Amino acid sequence: MNIITTTALSNFRRNKSRNVLIGFAIGLTALLLTAVPTFLFDFMSVQFQAVGNVYPTFHGMYRDVGYDVVKEMKEDEAFEEIGLREDPAYMYCEGDEDAVIPMVAVDDAAIRLNKQKLVEGRFPEKADEIAVTKGLLEAMGLSGEIGDRIDVPFQPVTNEGRGLLQTKGFIITGFAEETEQSKEKGIYAAHVSSDFAGEILEAQQRLYRVYFRLAGAQGKITDVLEQEMADIGESYGVQKSNIVNNGEYLMATYVDPALYTGAVLVMAVIMIAGILTIYSIYYVSMLDKVQEYGRLRAIGATKRQIRKLVFREGFAVYTMAAPAGILLGLGIGIFTTYLMIQSAPGSAENFLVEAMADVWSKGEVALVKWQVIALAVAVSFATVYLSLLRPMQVAGKISAIEAIRFHNDEKAKKKQRAGYDEINTTKLTVVNLGRNKKRTLVTIFSLGATGILFMVVATVISCMNPDVMADEAVRGDVTVTIDSWEGDEMHPERSLKNIQKNNPMTEAFREQIASIDGVEKIETVNYARAETSDAKEEDGRPLQVGISGISDEGMEELEQYVTEGSLDDPALADGTGIIVDGAYGRNFPEVGHEVGGIIHMRVEDGEDMIEKEFKVAAVVNAPNSLVGGWFSMGNDVLQHMYRANLTDSFNVWIKEDKVQEATEEIRSLVDTQELLEMSTWEEEYDSGLTLIGYMMYGCYGMLFVFGLIGILNLVNTMINSVHVRYREIGMMQAIGMSGQQTFRMLQMEGLFYTAGTLIMSLGIGSIAGYGTFLWAKKEQIMSIKFYHYPVLPAVILAITVLLVQLLVAYLVNKNLKKQSLIERIRL
């Protein structure tokens, strides 16, 4: 061990009080740097595992791939796994020649990737084996159980289309699951074996659907994977229309890069806070060590050796504090993940939450990740190193002569500082604070920056209202709506236009809801899909939009939200006018949406797309539950424009004392309809309340740690301020200054820091908080609409800062009393 290291360790042991403060600051910084990524990545890991357990796990599918191309794909290292499906034939249903009943052959990999299961039995393996559903047998006029033989008429699929009718005997090996909706719509499928396909078709006639997982997909984002699928498919001659992405799995598994960006920003804020605090502690402490470093220079130490001395002393503190902070951060991050998973509401619609809880209970993922630990070690070390850079430079520049002349003033003055004719505690306080202005400003800035962040967060949270969130999502007590989605080539029956062909939102269903005890009123809402070329999607295509219907009662309520134009415009009555939500203009500022302007649309009416022009009659800023989206008009006017049944949802109002019972009865009705879903005001309120709670605890918890770091800086400043003035204070007490006056002087110094902190926090913080509110309102973030000044958080902040200052002054004064007056004068 060389002399520099020995000296550094000696200083480390000697400067215990300072090193304890620095150690706390480093430990808290390391804690946050570990806890935040641990929570993010553990939560994602559990979610990814749950998604893998419940969703089909293929990345995408290529359709109509020939036999020879499939063989090439199987040898391609770009694919991690490939599963095959082919539809070699269609059953012929006598009496319903339009029925489409594919006979599907899938290999083991396709079964695994699609997570297919049979209710009973096994999948076919031989050419004369088949798995069916009970409803299919009934539709075909057949009957049988597992092991029974049935004769099935079918048409093989050839290059020219369906071939001649054939009949073959099959042994039933299993029964597949089916829904009431599939039985009502006559949607069936039978599983056969690949041997059957090979028996009725030549190799060159066989066309496959290729399910695949890409190799090396871990860590990539969805957009990159989708582009890779398209590029690989193009290289094999697969048409773009035959490339299908497993959107649900990709979206749930491969994280949006914005999440990583947010995590980096949070860690950067933590790092900056740590740097400011650790640097300020070292800077203030450095003032007391100038003469020590000067003496080392006098006996031959070089600048480089002094810098090494400062660094190694700081590194010794780091090695003691960082591991404790990292371990505690791991525990907090893992515990927070557990709380989030356990407290999230699970339901039939949110089954992923239950799957995540199951993954957690079974311990299917590793919660302690070496990458997170390595990141925390690296970033916390970088924080300490950056914090030491300036103190190392300052220490290295100190010469022996400067050290002898040093009196702990900020700068050597050309003129002697003027004294006072009379001295009192106030003047002593002013003198001390002015002695090193930079130290004073650094301390105030460190505390004030945390206070500003606190006020911004408090303002945002106070403006978040679960009632407003619930009103934004649900109109009335219960909303029943069509569960549709677009662009899913694997499930085209879930597109709105196909559902509207046999719309389940019938008048009979409405009457069933109305007959439930407690239901007071039902409001019908129509909806039609459309697109506008005035605005563009990211890929340049016309923007996909919709037009929502508003009831007469809703129109009366909408009056209070009109910002431009009028709802009495005659154009709204004859169907040539439209209501535009202000969010449309905010999202597409380049598109004219002022009153009197024209919106060009192509509206979807069944299979037809019809060109339309609408005059902007009014611009509103209303809850989404009322206007339904960016464009709306009268409910009846909208329906008269279309042939299809546009009924999209029922908003239900229930008597207050019957809400729970009636809601359950409505839910039981909706559960019988596969294409419908429901949401309740109470559920949305609870969800909003939970979300606000998560944000409040998370943000305030992080700010609490930041506050502790700032308080450590204040403690260090005041301790060092007294330490370097031990002799001066002793002299003042020797000529008559009492202990109470000394304490009052320390209190006044602390009050100065308190005043500076509160001016920054409550002044700048309140202005910044209001600006953040305006931004959140404009961007419609978290349904923020109304400003509420965070009075209680502001009062708590002021009281906390004041109490901390008084406590610090008391402790410093108590520490001062431990030495006798003679000992202080001799220092």
Coordinates of C-alpha atoms in Angstrom, one line a residue, residues 56 58-63 85 113-114 187 209-212 229 241-250 485-495:
P56 CA -49.8 -17.1 -29.0
F58 CA -45.3 -16.4 -32.8
H59 CA -44.0 -13.1 -34.0
G60 CA -45.8 -13.3 -37.4
M61 CA -47.2 -15.4 -40.2
Y62 CA -46.6 -15.7 -43.9
R63 CA -49.6 -17.0 -45.9
R85 CA -50.5 -24.8 -41.0
L113 CA -46.8 -21.3 -30.9
N114 CA -50.6 -20.8 -31.1
I187 CA -68.0 -20.5 -37.8
R209 CA -49.3 -20.6 -43.4
V210 CA -45.9 -20.3 -41.8
Y211 CA -46.0 -19.2 -38.1
F212 CA -42.5 -18.1 -37.0
M229 CA -40.6 -9.7 -41.0
S241 CA -50.7 -8.6 -48.1
N242 CA -49.7 -12.1 -47.0
I243 CA -47.5 -10.9 -44.1
V244 CA -49.4 -10.8 -40.8
N245 CA -47.9 -9.6 -37.5
N246 CA -49.0 -11.0 -34.2
G247 CA -49.8 -7.5 -33.0
E248 CA -51.1 -8.3 -29.5
Y249 CA -48.1 -10.4 -28.6
L250 CA -45.6 -7.9 -30.1
W485 CA -60.8 -4.0 -33.7
E486 CA -59.4 -3.3 -37.1
G487 CA -56.5 -4.5 -39.2
D488 CA -56.4 -8.1 -37.7
E489 CA -56.1 -10.3 -40.7
M490 CA -56.4 -13.4 -38.6
H491 CA -59.7 -12.3 -37.1
P492 CA -61.5 -10.2 -39.8
E493 CA -64.8 -11.0 -38.2
R494 CA -63.8 -8.6 -35.4
S495 CA -63.8 -5.6 -37.7

